[in-house]
XYZ file of C-alpha atoms in Angstrom:
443
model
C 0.000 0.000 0.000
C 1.420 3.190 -0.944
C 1.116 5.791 1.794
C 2.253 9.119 2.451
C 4.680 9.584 5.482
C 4.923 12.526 7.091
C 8.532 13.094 5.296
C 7.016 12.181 1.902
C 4.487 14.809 2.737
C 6.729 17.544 3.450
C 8.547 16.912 0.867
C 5.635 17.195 -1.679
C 4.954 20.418 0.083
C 8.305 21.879 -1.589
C 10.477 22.054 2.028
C 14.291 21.760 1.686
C 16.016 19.996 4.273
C 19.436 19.797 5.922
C 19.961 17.592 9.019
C 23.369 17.164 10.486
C 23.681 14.996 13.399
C 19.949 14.575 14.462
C 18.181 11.538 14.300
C 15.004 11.849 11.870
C 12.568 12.480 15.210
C 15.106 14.988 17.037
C 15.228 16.593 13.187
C 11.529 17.415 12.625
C 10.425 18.223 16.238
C 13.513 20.854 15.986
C 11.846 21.666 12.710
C 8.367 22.313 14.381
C 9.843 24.424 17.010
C 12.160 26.765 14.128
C 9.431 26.845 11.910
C 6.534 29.758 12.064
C 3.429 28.218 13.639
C 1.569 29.971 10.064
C 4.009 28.205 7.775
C 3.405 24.888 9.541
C -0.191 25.244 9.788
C -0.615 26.529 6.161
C 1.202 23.363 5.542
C -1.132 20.706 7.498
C -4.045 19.007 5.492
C -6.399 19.114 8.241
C -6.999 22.373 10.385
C -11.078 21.260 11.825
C -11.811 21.213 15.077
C -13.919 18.102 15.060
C -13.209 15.420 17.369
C -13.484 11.512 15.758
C -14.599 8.813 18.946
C -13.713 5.414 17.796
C -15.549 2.436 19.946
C -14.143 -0.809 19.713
C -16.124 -3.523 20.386
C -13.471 -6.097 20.530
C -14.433 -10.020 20.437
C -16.605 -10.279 17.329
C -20.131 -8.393 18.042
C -23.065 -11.085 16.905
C -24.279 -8.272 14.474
C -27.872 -10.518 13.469
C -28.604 -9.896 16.837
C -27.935 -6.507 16.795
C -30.045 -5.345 13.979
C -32.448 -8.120 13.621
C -34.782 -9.355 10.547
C -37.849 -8.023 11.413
C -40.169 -9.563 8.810
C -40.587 -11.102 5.560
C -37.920 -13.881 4.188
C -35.434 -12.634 5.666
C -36.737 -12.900 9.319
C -37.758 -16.852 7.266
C -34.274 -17.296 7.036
C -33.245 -15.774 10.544
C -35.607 -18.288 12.356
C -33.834 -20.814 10.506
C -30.926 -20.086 12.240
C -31.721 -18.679 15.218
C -33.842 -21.130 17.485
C -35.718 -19.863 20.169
C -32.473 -20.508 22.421
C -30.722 -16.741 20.642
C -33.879 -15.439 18.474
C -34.727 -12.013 19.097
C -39.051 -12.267 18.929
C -39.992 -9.670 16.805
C -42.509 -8.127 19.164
C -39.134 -6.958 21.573
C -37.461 -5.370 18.232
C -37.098 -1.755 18.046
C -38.136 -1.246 14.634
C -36.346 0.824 12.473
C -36.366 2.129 8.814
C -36.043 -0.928 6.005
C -32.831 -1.177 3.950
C -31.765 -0.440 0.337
C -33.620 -4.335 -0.614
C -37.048 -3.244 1.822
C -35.955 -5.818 4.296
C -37.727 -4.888 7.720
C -35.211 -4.391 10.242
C -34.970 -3.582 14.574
C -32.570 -2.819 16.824
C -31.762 -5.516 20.020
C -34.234 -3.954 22.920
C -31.244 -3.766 25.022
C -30.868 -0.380 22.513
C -33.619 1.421 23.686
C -30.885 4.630 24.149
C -29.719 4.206 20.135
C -33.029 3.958 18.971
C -33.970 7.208 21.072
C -30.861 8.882 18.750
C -31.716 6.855 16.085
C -35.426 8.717 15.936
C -33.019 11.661 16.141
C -31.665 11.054 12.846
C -28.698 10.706 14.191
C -27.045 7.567 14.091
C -26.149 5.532 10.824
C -26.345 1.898 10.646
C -23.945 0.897 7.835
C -25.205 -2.547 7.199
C -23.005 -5.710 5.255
C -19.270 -4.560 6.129
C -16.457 -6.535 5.960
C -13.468 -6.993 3.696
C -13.076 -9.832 1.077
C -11.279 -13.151 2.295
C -12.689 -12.786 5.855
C -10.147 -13.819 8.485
C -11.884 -15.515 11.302
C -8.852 -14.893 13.812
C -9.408 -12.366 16.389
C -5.775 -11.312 16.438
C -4.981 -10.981 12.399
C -8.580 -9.820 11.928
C -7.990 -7.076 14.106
C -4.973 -6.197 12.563
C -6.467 -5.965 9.156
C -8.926 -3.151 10.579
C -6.446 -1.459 12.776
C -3.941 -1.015 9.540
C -7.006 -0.967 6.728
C -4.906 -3.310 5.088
C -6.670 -6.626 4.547
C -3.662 -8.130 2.574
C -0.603 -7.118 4.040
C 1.024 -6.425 7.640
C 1.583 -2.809 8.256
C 3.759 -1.910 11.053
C 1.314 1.469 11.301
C -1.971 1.943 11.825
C -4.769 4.010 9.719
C -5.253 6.289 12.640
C -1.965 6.850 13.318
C -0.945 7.213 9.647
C -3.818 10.053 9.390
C -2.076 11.830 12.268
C 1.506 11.709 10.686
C -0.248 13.028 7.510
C -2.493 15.773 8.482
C -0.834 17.111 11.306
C 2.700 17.004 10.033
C 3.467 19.994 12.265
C 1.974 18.683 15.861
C 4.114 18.870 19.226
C 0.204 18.534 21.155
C 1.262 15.527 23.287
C -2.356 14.714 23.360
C -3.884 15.192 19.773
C -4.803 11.823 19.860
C -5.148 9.102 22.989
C -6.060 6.004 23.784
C -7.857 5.066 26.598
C -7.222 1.981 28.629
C -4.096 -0.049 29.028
C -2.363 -0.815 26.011
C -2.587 1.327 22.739
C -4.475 0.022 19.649
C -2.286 -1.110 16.705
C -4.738 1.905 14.792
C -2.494 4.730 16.754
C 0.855 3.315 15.893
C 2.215 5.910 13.883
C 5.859 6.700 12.192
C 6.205 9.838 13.859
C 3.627 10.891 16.188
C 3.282 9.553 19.969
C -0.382 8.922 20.979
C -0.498 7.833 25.098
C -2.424 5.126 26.505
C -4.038 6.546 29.767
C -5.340 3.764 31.732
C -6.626 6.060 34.136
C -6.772 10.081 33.899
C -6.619 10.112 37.836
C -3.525 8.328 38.227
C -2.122 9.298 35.035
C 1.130 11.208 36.280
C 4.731 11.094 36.711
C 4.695 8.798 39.935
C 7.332 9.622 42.673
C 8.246 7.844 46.198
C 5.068 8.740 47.910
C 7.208 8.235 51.063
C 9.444 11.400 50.622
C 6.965 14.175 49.234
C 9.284 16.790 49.826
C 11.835 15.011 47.202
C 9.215 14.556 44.638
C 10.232 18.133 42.364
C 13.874 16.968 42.815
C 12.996 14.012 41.046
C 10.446 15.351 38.437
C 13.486 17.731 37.939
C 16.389 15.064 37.426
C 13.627 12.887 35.026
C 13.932 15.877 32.919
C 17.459 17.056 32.655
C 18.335 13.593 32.088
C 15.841 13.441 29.041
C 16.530 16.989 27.681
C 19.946 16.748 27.187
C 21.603 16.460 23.808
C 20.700 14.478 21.100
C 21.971 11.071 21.609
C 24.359 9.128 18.635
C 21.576 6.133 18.878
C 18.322 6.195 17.446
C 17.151 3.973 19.973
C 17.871 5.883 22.485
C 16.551 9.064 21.152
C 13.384 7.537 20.644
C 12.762 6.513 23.630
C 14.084 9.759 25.254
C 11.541 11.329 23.336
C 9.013 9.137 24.616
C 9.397 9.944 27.860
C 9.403 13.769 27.545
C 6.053 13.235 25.596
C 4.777 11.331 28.084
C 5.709 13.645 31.410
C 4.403 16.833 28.857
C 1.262 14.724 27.837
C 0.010 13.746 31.765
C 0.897 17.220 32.365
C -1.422 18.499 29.744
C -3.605 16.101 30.764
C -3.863 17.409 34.247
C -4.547 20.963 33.762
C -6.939 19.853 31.063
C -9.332 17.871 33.130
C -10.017 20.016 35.893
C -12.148 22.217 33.362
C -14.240 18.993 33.142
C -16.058 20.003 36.639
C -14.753 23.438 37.645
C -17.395 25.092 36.405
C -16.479 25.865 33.262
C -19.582 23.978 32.015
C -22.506 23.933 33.520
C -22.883 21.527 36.022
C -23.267 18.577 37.260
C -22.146 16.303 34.360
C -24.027 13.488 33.658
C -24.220 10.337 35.771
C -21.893 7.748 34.067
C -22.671 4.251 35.170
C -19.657 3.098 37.087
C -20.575 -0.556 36.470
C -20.716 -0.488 32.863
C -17.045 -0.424 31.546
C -17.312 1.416 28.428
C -19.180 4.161 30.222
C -16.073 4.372 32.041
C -13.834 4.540 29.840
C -16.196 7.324 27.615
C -16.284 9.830 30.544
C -12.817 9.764 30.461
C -12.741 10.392 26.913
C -15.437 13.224 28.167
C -12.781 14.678 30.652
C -9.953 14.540 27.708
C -12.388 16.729 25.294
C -13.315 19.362 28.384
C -9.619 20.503 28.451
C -9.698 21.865 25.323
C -6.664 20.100 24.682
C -6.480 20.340 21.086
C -7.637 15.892 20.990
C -8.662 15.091 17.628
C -9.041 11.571 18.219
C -10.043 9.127 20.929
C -10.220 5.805 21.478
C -12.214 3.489 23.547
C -12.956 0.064 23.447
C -15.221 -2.609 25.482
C -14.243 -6.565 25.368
C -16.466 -9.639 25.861
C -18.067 -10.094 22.221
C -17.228 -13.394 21.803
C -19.856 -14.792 22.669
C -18.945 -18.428 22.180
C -20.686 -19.690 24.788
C -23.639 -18.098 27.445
C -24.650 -15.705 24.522
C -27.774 -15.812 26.044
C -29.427 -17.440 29.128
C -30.718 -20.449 28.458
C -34.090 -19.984 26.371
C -34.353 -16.399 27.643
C -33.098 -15.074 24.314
C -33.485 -11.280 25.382
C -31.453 -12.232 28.619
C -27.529 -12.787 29.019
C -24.214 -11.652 28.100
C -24.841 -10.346 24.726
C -27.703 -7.918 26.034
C -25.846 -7.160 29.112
C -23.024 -5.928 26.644
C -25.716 -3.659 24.200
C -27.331 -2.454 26.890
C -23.923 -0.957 27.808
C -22.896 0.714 24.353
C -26.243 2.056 24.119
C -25.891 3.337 27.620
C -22.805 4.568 27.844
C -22.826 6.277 24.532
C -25.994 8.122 25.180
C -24.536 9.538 28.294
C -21.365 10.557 26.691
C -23.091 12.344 24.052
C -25.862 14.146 26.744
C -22.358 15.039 28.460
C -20.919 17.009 25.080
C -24.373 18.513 24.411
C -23.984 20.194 28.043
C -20.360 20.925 27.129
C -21.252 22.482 24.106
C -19.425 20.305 21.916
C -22.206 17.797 20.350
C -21.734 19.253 17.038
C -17.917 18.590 17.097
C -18.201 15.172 18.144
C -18.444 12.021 15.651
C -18.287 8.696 16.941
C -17.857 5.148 15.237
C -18.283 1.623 16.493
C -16.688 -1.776 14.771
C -16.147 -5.054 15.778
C -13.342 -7.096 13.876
C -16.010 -9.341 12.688
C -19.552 -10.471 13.175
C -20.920 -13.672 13.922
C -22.033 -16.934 12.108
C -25.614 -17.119 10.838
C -26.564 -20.501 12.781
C -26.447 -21.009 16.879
C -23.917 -23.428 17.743
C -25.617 -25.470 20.588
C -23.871 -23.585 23.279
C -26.539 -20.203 23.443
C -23.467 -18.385 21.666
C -22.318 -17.895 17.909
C -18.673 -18.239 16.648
C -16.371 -16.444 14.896
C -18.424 -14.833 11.404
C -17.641 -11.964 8.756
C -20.108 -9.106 7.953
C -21.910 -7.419 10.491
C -23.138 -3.866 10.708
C -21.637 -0.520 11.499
C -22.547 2.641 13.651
C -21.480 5.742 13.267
C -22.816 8.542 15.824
C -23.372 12.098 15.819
C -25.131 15.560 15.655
C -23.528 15.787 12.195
C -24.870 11.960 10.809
C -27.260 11.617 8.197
C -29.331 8.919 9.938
C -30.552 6.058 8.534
C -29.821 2.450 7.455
C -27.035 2.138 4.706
C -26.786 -1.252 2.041
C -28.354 -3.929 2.758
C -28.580 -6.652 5.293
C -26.436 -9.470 4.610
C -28.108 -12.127 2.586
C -29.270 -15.075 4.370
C -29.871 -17.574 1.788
C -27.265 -21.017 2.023
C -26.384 -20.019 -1.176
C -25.126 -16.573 0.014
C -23.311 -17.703 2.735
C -19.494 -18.761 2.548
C -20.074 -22.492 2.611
C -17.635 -23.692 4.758
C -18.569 -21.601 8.186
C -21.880 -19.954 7.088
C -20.452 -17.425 7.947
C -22.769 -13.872 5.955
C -20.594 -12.022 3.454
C -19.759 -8.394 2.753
C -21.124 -5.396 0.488
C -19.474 -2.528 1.974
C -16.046 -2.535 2.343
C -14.639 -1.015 5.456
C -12.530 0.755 4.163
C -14.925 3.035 2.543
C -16.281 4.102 6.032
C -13.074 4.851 6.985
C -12.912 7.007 3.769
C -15.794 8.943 4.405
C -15.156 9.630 7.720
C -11.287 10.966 6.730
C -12.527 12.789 3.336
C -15.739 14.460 5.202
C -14.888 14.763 8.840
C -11.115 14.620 9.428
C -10.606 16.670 5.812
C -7.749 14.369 4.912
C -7.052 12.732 1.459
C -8.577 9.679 2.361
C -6.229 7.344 -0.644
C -2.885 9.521 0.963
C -3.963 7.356 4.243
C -6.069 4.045 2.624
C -3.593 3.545 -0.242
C -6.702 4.263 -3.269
C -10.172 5.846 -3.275
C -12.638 3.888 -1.998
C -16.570 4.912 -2.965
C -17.792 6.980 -0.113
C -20.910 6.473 1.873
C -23.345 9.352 2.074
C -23.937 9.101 6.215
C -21.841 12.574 6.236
């Protein structure tokens, strides 16, 4: 895939460079800091202030049981497959509009909260995507959606790629974060260092709580050791620039989130549940976005979609851990949202939820599903042209890929990611994605 690094990009953009004894980090952060801010910024593809949420919901979501056959053959077909053991009755669906073929759909009723946006016309349900050649591993699936690269292994990921692109001039140690305990494969970028923050509250430079006093002698000697000149290795440079990134980025981060409940807003903020994980995890993205930290991208993610086994209680279909995991995304992400409509920010905001696949069309005997292909899409937002998207995948034997019956694609990815880079993020979506993809009118 050919893609644009940030050197390729400023070299496109006509700058001459000479670099004598600095390794090609310590050369374009000295760069950033010679350079006029106006040159730079004249210089960067993207120059929005909208904010892109990106909800991982990492296992495999059982997308027919998300948005459900409602009627007709298709619902035929789904009650094929889906015994009374995982079938969603039709009188629980939350009904929504038909599809592109008139195939009556609902939402899970764990999504009451959804459908209550949905009505707002503003959530997009992007129905069939996948990528050709499904890969039914978790670990390379999720690879192929972190990197948008379905053939090859990428070291970098789209997200990360986008940042190296369009902000070719940032020194913002938080334009972009990850929240939780490891970062996403997405963020990994050539030149730009996104944190993981596990926890906003305990996200600082950590001294020996047992001599306070001591504690600005060390922060002190963490940083003269780090600032000093640039070192022969790369290596070492690299990860001396990590760690000044890091102690400037919980720093930021700090100052930031006290805005969150100072007053600034009005107040109080919204009750996240503190039993639900992802609503968690999205009030800290919440906290990130009061600062006003210049964060163009967030991500959050919730586990326990593969739903193997215990999918559902036994023969209470609407009962179990799938629901209990809907019922969360639905909840936490109308919280979130109520939260940046009292911060002001709901038209700034876009979110997006994907799974690295869906599940098969048949039960397996165990109240769960296993490992599928297509499923459907959300994206989120004041700014989303609401609605349902394609179609839902076919049912029909026929249709299916015959050796796991597993439903098959008609939107690509890929071109969601487009749309969201070409219409939100105002960056040349093929500079990131490697080629154009058709774009999908939901912006």
């Amino acid at each position: 895939m050919n893609k644009t690094t940030r050197r390729e990009f400023i070299k496109k953009s006509g700058f001459t460079m000479l670099t004598v004894g600095l390794s090609q980090q310590a050369f374009f952060r000295s760069m950033n800091m010679a350079a006029s801010g106006a040159l730079t910024q004249a210089a960067a593809l993207s120059a929005n202030d909208r904010i892109f949420v990106v909800v991982q919901l990492e296992g495999g979501n059982d997308g027919l049981n998300t948005v459900v056959p409602r009627g007709g053959s298709l619902r035929s077909l789904y009650e094929q497959y889906r015994k009374p053991t995982l079938r969603i009755p039709v009188a629980d669906l939350l009904p929504i509009n038909n599809d592109a073929a008139n195939n009556q759909l609902g939402f899970h009723p764990q999504w009451t909260h959804i459908k209550s946006l949905y009505d707002q016309r503003k959530v997009g349900v992007i129905q069939s995507v996948g990528y050709p050649n499904p890969n039914y591993s978790h670990f390379r699936s999720m690879d192929i959606w972190h990197t948008a690269n379905p053939v090859g292994y990428d070291t970098t990921g789209w997200l990360g790629d986008t940042l190296d692109l369009a902000e070719p001039s940032n020194t913002n140690p938080l334009i972009a974060a990850a929240i939780g305990g490891s970062l996403p494969l997405s963020f990994v970028a050539r030149e730009t260092t996104v944190p993981a923050i596990g926890n906003i509250a305990t996200y600082r430079f950590q001294t020996d709580t047992r001599y306070p006093a001591d504690a600005q002698n060390r922060i002190n000697a963490f940083i003269a050791l780090n600032q000093e000149g640039a070192p022969l290795r790369v290596l070492v440079e690299q990860i001396r620039r990590t760690n000044l990134d890091a102690f400037a980025s919980q720093e930021t981060l700090q100052a930031g989130r006290a805005r969150y409940d100072d007053g600034t807003y009005p107040q109080p903020p919204p009750t996240y549940n503190q039993a639900n994980p992802l609503a968690r995890a999205m009030q800290q993205a919440a906290q990130i976005i009061a600062g006003n930290l210049g964060t163009k991208i967030l991500h959050v993610m919730l586990g326990g979609f593969d739903t193997h086994e215990g999918q559902a209680t036994a023969n209470k279909p609407l009962e179990g851990f799938h629901a209990l995991l809907l019922g969360w995304v639905s909840e936490a992400i109308h919280t979130f949202l109520q939260d940046m409509k009292r911060m002001g920010k709901d038209d700034k905001v876009l979110l997006m939820t994907w799974s690295e696949f869906g599940r098969k069309a048949p039960e397996n005997g165990n109240y769960g599903t296993d490992h599928g292909a297509a499923a459907p899409l959300f994206v989120i937002g004041n700014s989303v042209k609401g609605g349902v998207f394609g179609e839902h995948p076919s049912l029909r034997k026929s249709d299916l890929y015959p050796d796991t019956d597993a439903m098959k694609h008609t939107i690509d990815f890929r071109q969601v990611y487009a749309t969201i880079l070409e219409k939100w993020l105002a960056v040349d979506s093929a500079e990131v994605l490697g080629r154009r993809f058709e774009l999908i009118p939901f912006l």
